[in-house]
Tab-separated table of C-alpha atoms and ligand atoms in Angstrom:
chain	number	residue	atom	x	y	z
A	5	MET	CA	117.959	-65.865	7.940
A	6	ASN	CA	115.238	-65.399	5.400
A	7	LYS	CA	113.371	-68.611	4.623
A	8	GLU	CA	113.144	-67.968	0.900
A	9	ASN	CA	116.870	-67.401	0.626
A	10	ILE	CA	117.557	-70.660	2.402
A	11	GLN	CA	115.294	-72.455	-0.051
A	12	LYS	CA	116.859	-70.711	-3.026
A	13	ALA	CA	120.354	-71.549	-1.806
A	14	TYR	CA	119.247	-75.150	-1.384
A	15	GLU	CA	117.897	-75.327	-4.950
A	16	ILE	CA	121.195	-74.041	-6.306
A	17	ALA	CA	123.126	-76.502	-4.151
A	18	LYS	CA	120.842	-79.301	-5.295
A	19	GLU	CA	121.609	-78.581	-8.938
A	20	ARG	CA	125.320	-78.241	-8.299
A	21	TYR	CA	125.478	-81.569	-6.475
A	22	ALA	CA	123.280	-83.274	-9.064
A	23	SER	CA	125.863	-82.397	-11.705
A	24	LEU	CA	128.278	-84.540	-9.685
A	25	GLY	CA	125.801	-87.369	-9.273
A	26	VAL	CA	124.832	-86.530	-5.684
A	27	ASP	CA	121.183	-86.456	-4.623
A	28	THR	CA	120.738	-83.815	-1.911
A	29	ASP	CA	117.125	-84.793	-1.185
A	30	LYS	CA	118.341	-88.253	-0.319
A	31	VAL	CA	120.993	-86.768	1.944
A	32	LEU	CA	118.334	-84.747	3.773
A	33	GLN	CA	116.500	-88.004	4.377
A	34	GLN	CA	119.659	-89.709	5.601
A	35	MET	CA	120.333	-86.806	7.957
A	36	GLN	CA	116.893	-87.348	9.446
A	37	ASP	CA	117.935	-90.914	10.305
A	38	PHE	CA	121.219	-89.820	11.841
A	39	HIS	CA	120.732	-89.893	15.596
A	40	LEU	CA	123.285	-88.650	18.065
A	41	SER	CA	123.485	-90.089	21.549
A	42	ILE	CA	123.853	-86.864	23.471
A	43	HIS	CA	125.841	-87.231	26.702
A	44	CYS	CA	124.050	-86.045	29.840
A	45	TRP	CA	127.327	-85.139	31.545
A	46	GLN	CA	128.070	-81.855	29.761
A	47	ALA	CA	125.104	-80.344	31.639
A	48	ASP	CA	126.733	-80.495	35.089
A	49	ASP	CA	130.457	-81.141	34.593
A	50	VAL	CA	130.189	-84.923	35.153
A	51	GLU	CA	128.852	-84.603	38.699
A	52	GLY	CA	125.653	-86.621	38.708
A	53	PHE	CA	123.182	-86.924	41.577
A	54	GLU	CA	124.813	-89.365	43.897
A	55	GLU	CA	124.917	-88.402	47.587
A	56	ARG	CA	128.677	-88.407	47.962
A	57	GLU	CA	131.658	-86.293	48.894
A	58	GLY	CA	134.574	-85.550	46.635
A	59	GLY	CA	135.118	-84.426	43.087
A	60	LEU	CA	135.708	-86.015	39.724
A	61	THR	CA	138.339	-88.778	39.719
A	62	GLY	CA	139.382	-91.530	37.321
A	63	GLY	CA	141.923	-89.547	35.334
A	64	ILE	CA	139.370	-87.220	33.716
A	65	GLN	CA	138.994	-83.525	34.360
A	66	VAL	CA	136.588	-80.663	33.798
A	67	ASN	CA	137.905	-77.121	33.767
A	68	GLY	CA	135.973	-73.934	34.252
A	69	ASN	CA	133.250	-72.640	36.489
A	70	TYR	CA	130.974	-70.866	34.085
A	71	PRO	CA	127.822	-69.991	36.025
A	72	GLY	CA	124.523	-71.769	35.594
A	73	LYS	CA	125.366	-75.435	35.606
A	74	ALA	CA	122.532	-77.858	36.278
A	75	ARG	CA	122.304	-78.681	39.995
A	76	ASN	CA	119.737	-81.451	40.035
A	77	ILE	CA	117.880	-83.927	37.879
A	78	ASP	CA	115.140	-81.481	36.875
A	79	GLU	CA	117.658	-78.908	35.720
A	80	VAL	CA	119.630	-81.473	33.723
A	81	ARG	CA	116.430	-82.619	32.020
A	82	LYS	CA	115.299	-79.097	31.317
A	83	ASP	CA	118.683	-78.050	29.911
A	84	ILE	CA	118.960	-81.108	27.715
A	85	LEU	CA	115.471	-80.628	26.298
A	86	TYR	CA	116.306	-77.017	25.594
A	87	ALA	CA	119.582	-77.928	23.895
A	88	MET	CA	117.755	-80.574	21.847
A	89	SER	CA	115.239	-77.963	20.710
A	90	LEU	CA	118.125	-76.201	18.946
A	91	ILE	CA	119.534	-79.324	17.303
A	92	PRO	CA	117.753	-80.544	14.174
A	93	GLY	CA	116.554	-84.162	14.097
A	94	LYS	CA	115.768	-86.710	16.769
A	95	HIS	CA	118.405	-87.712	19.277
A	96	ARG	CA	119.087	-90.118	22.097
A	97	LEU	CA	120.307	-89.372	25.587
A	98	ASN	CA	123.359	-91.113	26.990
A	99	LEU	CA	123.158	-91.505	30.777
A	100	HIS	CA	125.815	-92.395	33.316
A	101	GLU	CA	124.911	-94.473	36.356
A	102	ILE	CA	125.638	-91.547	38.715
A	103	TYR	CA	122.704	-89.688	37.112
A	104	GLY	CA	120.144	-92.018	38.681
A	105	ASP	CA	117.098	-90.693	40.487
A	106	PHE	CA	118.269	-91.684	43.972
A	107	GLY	CA	115.690	-89.646	45.851
A	108	GLY	CA	118.265	-87.987	48.112
A	109	LYS	CA	119.391	-91.339	49.523
A	110	PHE	CA	122.889	-92.775	49.316
A	111	ILE	CA	122.644	-95.711	46.965
A	112	ASP	CA	126.033	-97.316	46.557
A	113	ARG	CA	127.220	-98.407	43.136
A	114	ASP	CA	126.622	-102.062	43.938
A	115	GLU	CA	123.020	-101.294	44.909
A	116	CYS	CA	121.745	-99.429	41.865
A	117	SER	CA	118.780	-100.925	40.088
A	118	VAL	CA	116.049	-100.217	37.582
A	119	GLU	CA	113.913	-98.364	40.144
A	120	HIS	CA	116.537	-95.594	40.258
A	121	PHE	CA	116.138	-95.096	36.547
A	122	GLN	CA	112.399	-95.508	36.253
A	123	SER	CA	111.843	-91.753	36.175
A	124	TRP	CA	114.386	-91.482	33.351
A	125	ILE	CA	112.613	-94.260	31.468
A	126	ASP	CA	109.302	-92.424	31.932
A	127	TRP	CA	110.875	-89.119	30.934
A	128	GLY	CA	112.331	-90.748	27.825
A	129	LYS	CA	108.936	-92.101	26.885
A	130	ALA	CA	107.158	-88.818	27.541
A	131	ASN	CA	109.662	-86.889	25.435
A	132	ASP	CA	110.214	-89.575	22.797
A	133	ILE	CA	113.908	-89.810	23.626
A	134	LYS	CA	115.684	-93.154	23.610
A	135	LEU	CA	118.289	-93.837	26.258
A	136	ASP	CA	121.783	-95.268	26.267
A	137	PHE	CA	123.767	-96.044	29.387
A	138	ASN	CA	127.205	-96.169	31.035
A	139	SER	CA	128.521	-97.805	34.164
A	140	THR	CA	130.491	-95.381	36.368
A	141	SER	CA	133.853	-96.489	37.779
A	142	PHE	CA	135.130	-93.022	38.703
A	143	SER	CA	134.396	-90.553	41.544
A	144	HIS	CA	133.929	-93.157	44.248
A	145	ALA	CA	135.812	-94.158	47.405
A	146	LYS	CA	136.536	-97.552	45.847
A	147	SER	CA	137.683	-96.146	42.494
A	148	GLY	CA	141.377	-95.882	43.348
A	149	ASP	CA	143.641	-96.613	40.427
A	150	LEU	CA	142.161	-100.043	39.775
A	151	SER	CA	138.542	-101.161	39.711
A	152	LEU	CA	137.689	-104.212	37.584
A	153	SER	CA	141.377	-105.163	37.551
A	154	ASN	CA	142.003	-104.651	41.257
A	155	PRO	CA	143.997	-107.484	42.882
A	156	ASP	CA	141.708	-107.127	45.901
A	157	LYS	CA	138.865	-109.511	45.135
A	158	GLY	CA	136.460	-107.532	47.320
A	159	ILE	CA	136.955	-104.364	45.294
A	160	ARG	CA	136.886	-106.240	42.027
A	161	ASP	CA	133.631	-107.963	42.962
A	162	PHE	CA	132.125	-104.631	43.981
A	163	TRP	CA	132.727	-103.220	40.494
A	164	ILE	CA	131.661	-106.452	38.811
A	165	GLU	CA	128.386	-106.228	40.695
A	166	HIS	CA	128.009	-102.568	39.717
A	167	THR	CA	128.589	-103.259	36.047
A	168	LYS	CA	126.249	-106.263	36.023
A	169	ARG	CA	123.527	-104.136	37.580
A	170	CYS	CA	124.111	-101.462	34.966
A	171	ARG	CA	123.521	-104.073	32.282
A	172	GLU	CA	120.220	-104.997	33.921
A	173	ILE	CA	119.225	-101.337	33.961
A	174	SER	CA	120.182	-101.025	30.282
A	175	GLN	CA	118.087	-104.061	29.437
A	176	ALA	CA	115.077	-102.467	31.163
A	177	MET	CA	115.642	-99.206	29.279
A	178	GLY	CA	115.953	-101.006	25.968
A	179	GLU	CA	112.853	-103.056	26.547
A	180	ALA	CA	110.814	-100.030	27.610
A	181	GLN	CA	111.832	-98.092	24.501
A	182	GLN	CA	111.659	-101.182	22.259
A	183	ASP	CA	115.057	-100.312	20.917
A	184	PRO	CA	118.355	-101.637	22.237
A	185	CYS	CA	120.009	-99.488	24.858
A	186	ILE	CA	123.752	-99.328	24.256
A	187	MET	CA	125.769	-99.697	27.393
A	188	ASN	CA	129.326	-98.499	27.383
A	189	THR	CA	131.845	-99.968	29.776
A	190	TRP	CA	134.830	-97.757	30.366
A	191	VAL	CA	136.985	-98.133	33.458
A	192	HIS	CA	139.876	-95.833	34.253
A	193	ASP	CA	142.192	-98.586	35.536
A	194	GLY	CA	145.855	-97.796	35.173
A	195	SER	CA	148.923	-96.575	36.967
A	196	LYS	CA	151.042	-93.471	37.212
A	197	ASP	CA	154.416	-95.106	37.136
A	198	ILE	CA	156.293	-98.005	35.618
A	199	THR	CA	154.253	-101.135	36.118
A	200	VAL	CA	155.858	-104.533	36.281
A	201	ASN	CA	152.723	-106.652	36.456
A	202	ARG	CA	151.070	-105.481	33.258
A	203	LEU	CA	149.899	-108.905	32.273
A	204	TYR	CA	148.410	-109.644	35.711
A	205	TYR	CA	146.014	-106.655	35.763
A	206	ARG	CA	144.955	-107.405	32.210
A	207	GLU	CA	144.216	-110.991	33.153
A	208	LEU	CA	142.078	-109.706	35.996
A	209	LEU	CA	140.253	-107.232	33.759
A	210	LYS	CA	139.577	-109.931	31.201
A	211	ASP	CA	138.243	-112.249	33.873
A	212	SER	CA	135.999	-109.520	35.347
A	213	LEU	CA	134.621	-108.683	31.912
A	214	ASP	CA	133.969	-112.345	31.174
A	215	GLN	CA	131.890	-112.550	34.340
A	216	ILE	CA	130.069	-109.301	33.581
A	217	PHE	CA	129.160	-110.239	30.017
A	218	GLU	CA	128.258	-113.833	30.782
A	219	HIS	CA	124.534	-113.208	30.840
A	220	LYS	CA	123.029	-112.415	27.434
A	221	TYR	CA	120.334	-109.778	27.078
A	222	ASP	CA	118.160	-109.026	24.079
A	223	TRP	CA	117.321	-105.343	24.623
A	224	MET	CA	120.774	-104.013	25.363
A	225	LYS	CA	124.085	-104.047	23.542
A	226	ASP	CA	127.451	-103.907	25.235
A	227	THR	CA	130.354	-101.858	24.050
A	228	VAL	CA	133.844	-101.487	25.551
A	229	GLU	CA	135.987	-98.356	25.475
A	230	SER	CA	139.772	-98.226	25.504
A	231	LYS	CA	142.011	-95.311	26.340
A	232	VAL	CA	145.625	-94.320	25.877
A	233	PHE	CA	146.117	-92.825	29.358
A	234	GLY	CA	144.389	-90.877	32.108
A	235	ILE	CA	145.632	-87.937	34.161
A	236	GLY	CA	147.676	-89.328	37.042
A	237	LEU	CA	147.693	-92.727	35.325
A	238	GLU	CA	150.203	-91.894	32.629
A	239	SER	CA	152.379	-94.988	32.428
A	240	TYR	CA	149.934	-97.812	32.010
A	241	THR	CA	146.297	-98.280	31.038
A	242	VAL	CA	144.911	-101.733	31.706
A	243	GLY	CA	142.151	-101.395	29.083
A	244	SER	CA	144.381	-100.248	26.242
A	245	ASN	CA	143.368	-100.166	22.610
A	246	ASP	CA	145.034	-103.509	21.898
A	247	PHE	CA	143.340	-105.082	24.892
A	248	TYR	CA	139.830	-104.055	23.911
A	249	THR	CA	140.277	-104.504	20.180
A	250	ALA	CA	141.296	-108.093	20.758
A	251	TYR	CA	138.602	-108.599	23.380
A	252	ALA	CA	135.806	-107.192	21.235
A	253	ALA	CA	136.942	-109.143	18.183
A	254	GLN	CA	137.128	-112.389	20.134
A	255	LYS	CA	133.699	-111.871	21.698
A	256	ASN	CA	132.183	-110.405	18.553
A	257	MET	CA	131.004	-107.345	20.422
A	258	MET	CA	130.856	-103.632	19.849
A	259	ILE	CA	133.820	-101.366	20.571
A	260	THR	CA	133.810	-97.661	21.385
A	261	LEU	CA	136.161	-95.308	19.614
A	262	ASP	CA	136.619	-92.156	21.666
A	263	THR	CA	138.368	-89.645	19.438
A	264	GLY	CA	140.417	-88.407	22.411
A	265	HIS	CA	141.744	-91.807	23.367
A	266	PHE	CA	144.579	-92.276	20.932
A	267	HIS	CA	147.998	-90.862	20.310
A	268	PRO	CA	147.663	-87.394	18.792
A	269	THR	CA	148.968	-88.407	15.374
A	270	GLU	CA	146.862	-91.573	15.159
A	271	SER	CA	143.916	-91.415	12.759
A	272	VAL	CA	140.696	-92.640	14.355
A	273	ALA	CA	139.069	-92.453	10.909
A	274	ASP	CA	141.411	-95.138	9.622
A	275	LYS	CA	140.303	-97.539	12.357
A	276	VAL	CA	136.709	-97.729	11.088
A	277	SER	CA	137.248	-100.013	8.104
A	278	SER	CA	139.704	-102.242	9.950
A	279	MET	CA	137.571	-102.720	13.013
A	280	LEU	CA	134.331	-103.250	11.160
A	281	LEU	CA	135.835	-106.297	9.500
A	282	PHE	CA	136.138	-107.922	12.915
A	283	VAL	CA	133.494	-106.428	15.218
A	284	PRO	CA	129.776	-106.098	14.472
A	285	GLU	CA	129.287	-102.451	15.359
A	286	LEU	CA	131.063	-99.356	16.586
A	287	MET	CA	130.125	-96.761	19.155
A	288	LEU	CA	131.742	-93.359	18.843
A	289	HIS	CA	132.596	-90.904	21.564
A	290	VAL	CA	133.097	-87.807	19.491
A	291	SER	CA	135.274	-85.386	21.370
A	292	ARG	CA	138.081	-82.908	20.658
A	293	PRO	CA	141.434	-83.668	22.178
A	294	ILE	CA	143.806	-80.740	22.480
A	295	ARG	CA	147.263	-82.225	23.133
A	296	TRP	CA	145.666	-84.818	25.410
A	297	ASP	CA	142.205	-86.255	26.097
A	298	SER	CA	141.022	-82.780	27.055
A	299	ASP	CA	137.398	-83.296	25.993
A	300	HIS	CA	137.002	-79.898	24.358
A	301	VAL	CA	133.700	-79.229	22.616
A	302	THR	CA	133.429	-81.046	19.302
A	303	ILE	CA	133.895	-78.847	16.265
A	304	MET	CA	133.978	-79.393	12.534
A	305	ASP	CA	137.676	-80.213	12.421
A	306	ASP	CA	139.655	-82.425	10.070
A	307	PRO	CA	139.744	-85.531	12.308
A	308	THR	CA	135.965	-85.461	12.801
A	309	MET	CA	135.277	-84.854	9.125
A	310	ASP	CA	137.629	-87.699	8.191
A	311	LEU	CA	135.955	-90.014	10.690
A	312	PHE	CA	132.453	-89.428	9.345
A	313	SER	CA	133.663	-89.648	5.749
A	314	GLU	CA	135.217	-93.021	6.479
A	315	ILE	CA	131.948	-94.291	7.977
A	316	VAL	CA	130.044	-93.256	4.860
A	317	ARG	CA	132.731	-94.590	2.517
A	318	ALA	CA	132.675	-97.918	4.359
A	319	GLY	CA	128.903	-98.117	3.877
A	320	ALA	CA	128.651	-98.444	7.651
A	321	LEU	CA	125.940	-95.937	8.530
A	322	ASN	CA	123.810	-98.597	10.192
A	323	ARG	CA	126.709	-100.179	12.086
A	324	VAL	CA	127.857	-97.088	13.934
A	325	HIS	CA	126.335	-95.339	16.957
A	326	TYR	CA	127.203	-91.734	17.457
A	327	GLY	CA	127.827	-90.718	21.041
A	328	LEU	CA	129.299	-87.380	22.002
A	329	ASP	CA	131.752	-87.160	24.874
A	330	TYR	CA	133.087	-83.792	25.938
A	331	PHE	CA	132.776	-81.675	29.028
A	332	ASP	CA	133.686	-78.037	29.138
A	333	GLY	CA	132.795	-75.875	32.123
A	334	THR	CA	134.355	-72.706	30.744
A	335	MET	CA	131.393	-71.675	28.602
A	336	ASN	CA	127.626	-71.781	28.459
A	337	ARG	CA	126.976	-75.499	28.740
A	338	ILE	CA	123.814	-75.544	26.639
A	339	GLY	CA	125.682	-73.661	23.951
A	340	ALA	CA	128.399	-76.309	24.177
A	341	TYR	CA	125.818	-79.036	23.514
A	342	VAL	CA	124.501	-77.235	20.473
A	343	ILE	CA	127.920	-76.451	18.999
A	344	GLY	CA	129.140	-80.033	19.336
A	345	SER	CA	125.958	-81.694	18.129
A	346	ARG	CA	125.611	-79.438	15.126
A	347	ALA	CA	129.296	-79.868	14.326
A	348	ALA	CA	128.902	-83.649	14.274
A	349	GLN	CA	125.871	-83.277	12.013
A	350	LYS	CA	127.711	-80.953	9.652
A	351	CYS	CA	130.541	-83.458	9.384
A	352	MET	CA	128.022	-86.156	8.535
A	353	CYS	CA	126.167	-83.925	6.079
A	354	ARG	CA	129.375	-83.165	4.225
A	355	ALA	CA	130.393	-86.818	4.274
A	356	LEU	CA	127.052	-87.877	2.776
A	357	LEU	CA	127.395	-85.265	0.035
A	358	GLU	CA	130.762	-86.489	-1.165
A	359	PRO	CA	130.807	-87.268	-4.913
A	360	ILE	CA	132.031	-90.711	-4.009
A	361	ASN	CA	131.245	-92.496	-7.274
A	362	THR	CA	133.305	-90.095	-9.330
A	363	LEU	CA	136.109	-90.192	-6.796
A	364	ARG	CA	136.131	-93.980	-6.856
A	365	ASP	CA	136.144	-94.034	-10.638
A	366	TYR	CA	139.221	-91.842	-10.562
A	367	GLU	CA	140.864	-94.101	-8.027
A	368	ASN	CA	140.048	-97.217	-10.044
A	369	MET	CA	141.561	-95.626	-13.123
A	370	ASP	CA	144.609	-94.551	-11.128
A	371	LYS	CA	143.844	-90.900	-11.891
A	372	LYS	CA	145.631	-89.493	-8.894
A	373	PHE	CA	145.514	-85.851	-9.893
A	374	GLN	CA	141.784	-85.984	-10.635
A	375	ARG	CA	141.006	-87.739	-7.353
A	376	LEU	CA	142.889	-85.178	-5.282
A	377	ALA	CA	141.509	-82.256	-7.289
A	378	LEU	CA	137.905	-83.348	-6.768
A	379	LEU	CA	138.518	-83.998	-3.070
A	380	GLU	CA	139.768	-80.422	-2.823
A	381	GLU	CA	136.884	-78.991	-4.826
A	382	ALA	CA	134.382	-80.957	-2.761
A	383	LYS	CA	135.424	-78.934	0.266
A	384	ASN	CA	134.002	-75.867	-1.438
A	385	LEU	CA	130.746	-77.366	-2.620
A	386	PRO	CA	127.657	-75.797	-0.992
A	387	TRP	CA	127.132	-78.450	1.693
A	388	ASN	CA	126.199	-75.680	4.124
A	389	ALA	CA	123.092	-74.857	2.074
A	390	VAL	CA	121.992	-78.462	2.558
A	391	TYR	CA	122.610	-78.289	6.306
A	392	ASP	CA	120.687	-75.000	6.527
A	393	MET	CA	117.794	-76.641	4.704
A	394	PHE	CA	117.950	-79.515	7.176
A	395	CYS	CA	117.622	-77.029	10.056
A	396	LEU	CA	114.777	-75.223	8.328
A	397	LYS	CA	112.891	-78.468	7.685
A	398	ASN	CA	113.271	-79.369	11.348
A	399	ASN	CA	112.080	-75.999	12.610
A	400	VAL	CA	115.227	-75.112	14.446
A	401	PRO	CA	117.164	-71.860	14.088
A	402	VAL	CA	119.291	-71.744	10.961
A	403	GLY	CA	122.980	-70.858	11.297
A	404	GLU	CA	124.025	-68.414	13.975
A	405	ALA	CA	120.392	-67.632	14.834
A	406	TYR	CA	120.630	-70.122	17.686
A	407	LEU	CA	123.115	-67.932	19.580
A	408	LYS	CA	120.332	-65.577	20.570
A	409	GLU	CA	118.220	-68.490	21.804
A	410	VAL	CA	121.028	-69.771	24.018
A	411	GLU	CA	121.549	-66.233	25.325
A	412	ASN	CA	117.869	-65.874	26.136
A	413	TYR	CA	117.839	-69.162	28.016
A	414	GLU	CA	120.871	-68.019	29.936
A	415	LYS	CA	119.159	-64.744	30.804
A	416	ASP	CA	115.874	-66.351	31.821
A	417	VAL	CA	117.036	-69.635	33.320
A	418	THR	CA	120.671	-70.546	33.904
A	419	SER	CA	121.900	-67.154	35.138
A	420	LYS	CA	119.344	-67.353	37.938
A	421	ARG	CA	120.832	-70.508	39.418
B	3	RNT	C1	136.972	-91.062	29.722
B	3	RNT	C2	136.053	-91.719	28.760
B	3	RNT	C3	134.639	-91.896	29.224
B	3	RNT	C4	134.118	-90.689	29.952
B	3	RNT	C5	132.645	-90.723	30.226
B	3	RNT	C6	132.240	-89.694	31.235
B	3	RNT	O1	138.184	-90.759	29.199
B	3	RNT	O2	136.072	-91.019	27.568
B	3	RNT	O3	133.846	-92.240	28.142
B	3	RNT	O4	134.404	-89.513	29.283
B	3	RNT	O5	132.285	-91.977	30.571
B	4	ZN	ZN1	134.646	-91.563	26.104
């Protein structure tokens, strides 16, 4: 797209928004401060670099075998840097424990330590990318159906040790980058069929978490992620939404809202203002569930737009962290990163451009028709010209121009794998 046209379109958009009391220059600034935590696991279909046999377990699934997936740590790093070069702004990288630099050795989950992540810490520093972290309960011989809530104390202690070590690693990452590393704890624990000891496993999970979170760190922040159900674990999830909402509220800690982890008609957007009254911060896992927690690539759909609008309306921009969480092996994986990241940004851009003061005036005056009419009209306002300007300012391809770049990278790099 022609640079002058983008600028002209922006000027027109700026005037149009100004007439509704919205400052587009300010929004461009806010977009610059909007950092995604990009998930490393789209690059290689959630495999990681552990020396182990066996595929993905824990009730999650990747479909597709599109050629060119990253096969080792260098390829993951290269692909992520390339994807980031097509996403405007500055973003974080969200690592899972199985993506450690294990040097070809088998390091069990209860043996991981900072040394296995030192090269990531150095890479983050060298590329000015801050890191977030996740413990990994799935794809392991001891995963089974129950990890932190396993009645077998040996297995439970194994996963407690793993998760504690992950917190230590997160602390080291946070300290090195002088910015808190957010560590997400999600465990798949659940069961396929009718469970008659529901309370018991939840007591065990609570006790394990209490042990894990006992030590306080200053350079990492914990967050806990609930889920409605996993594949093969359909009847019961130990760490349900109620469990973690209550836990996080009681401990005054962060909670993760994964947009695929609720019943299909539940609004994740509506949870923001309720939860933020009781927990300090939220982490998002922005995904796209299709009938179940399918982890399709994030797009600019109604649930995602509603979610970001609610964050802006709640004045919660600085209390939310924006992780992505999808994994699709049916298409070019770098393209998938760019689509999902840009989609999340577009949702935020549109949310920031909402003529909220006028809308609130209407609501306060009980002008229902006017409120709904302006909400409808706002959909058609030239938010896209503002997003294009954001891309231009950040020297990344504007609009569909990035398709060619992804194709070139496929031709030169990923197709040769
Ligand atoms: C699974 C959870 C979890 C994982 C990642 C890989 O349903 O969403 O966050 O997707 O940890
Ligand atoms: Zn998630």
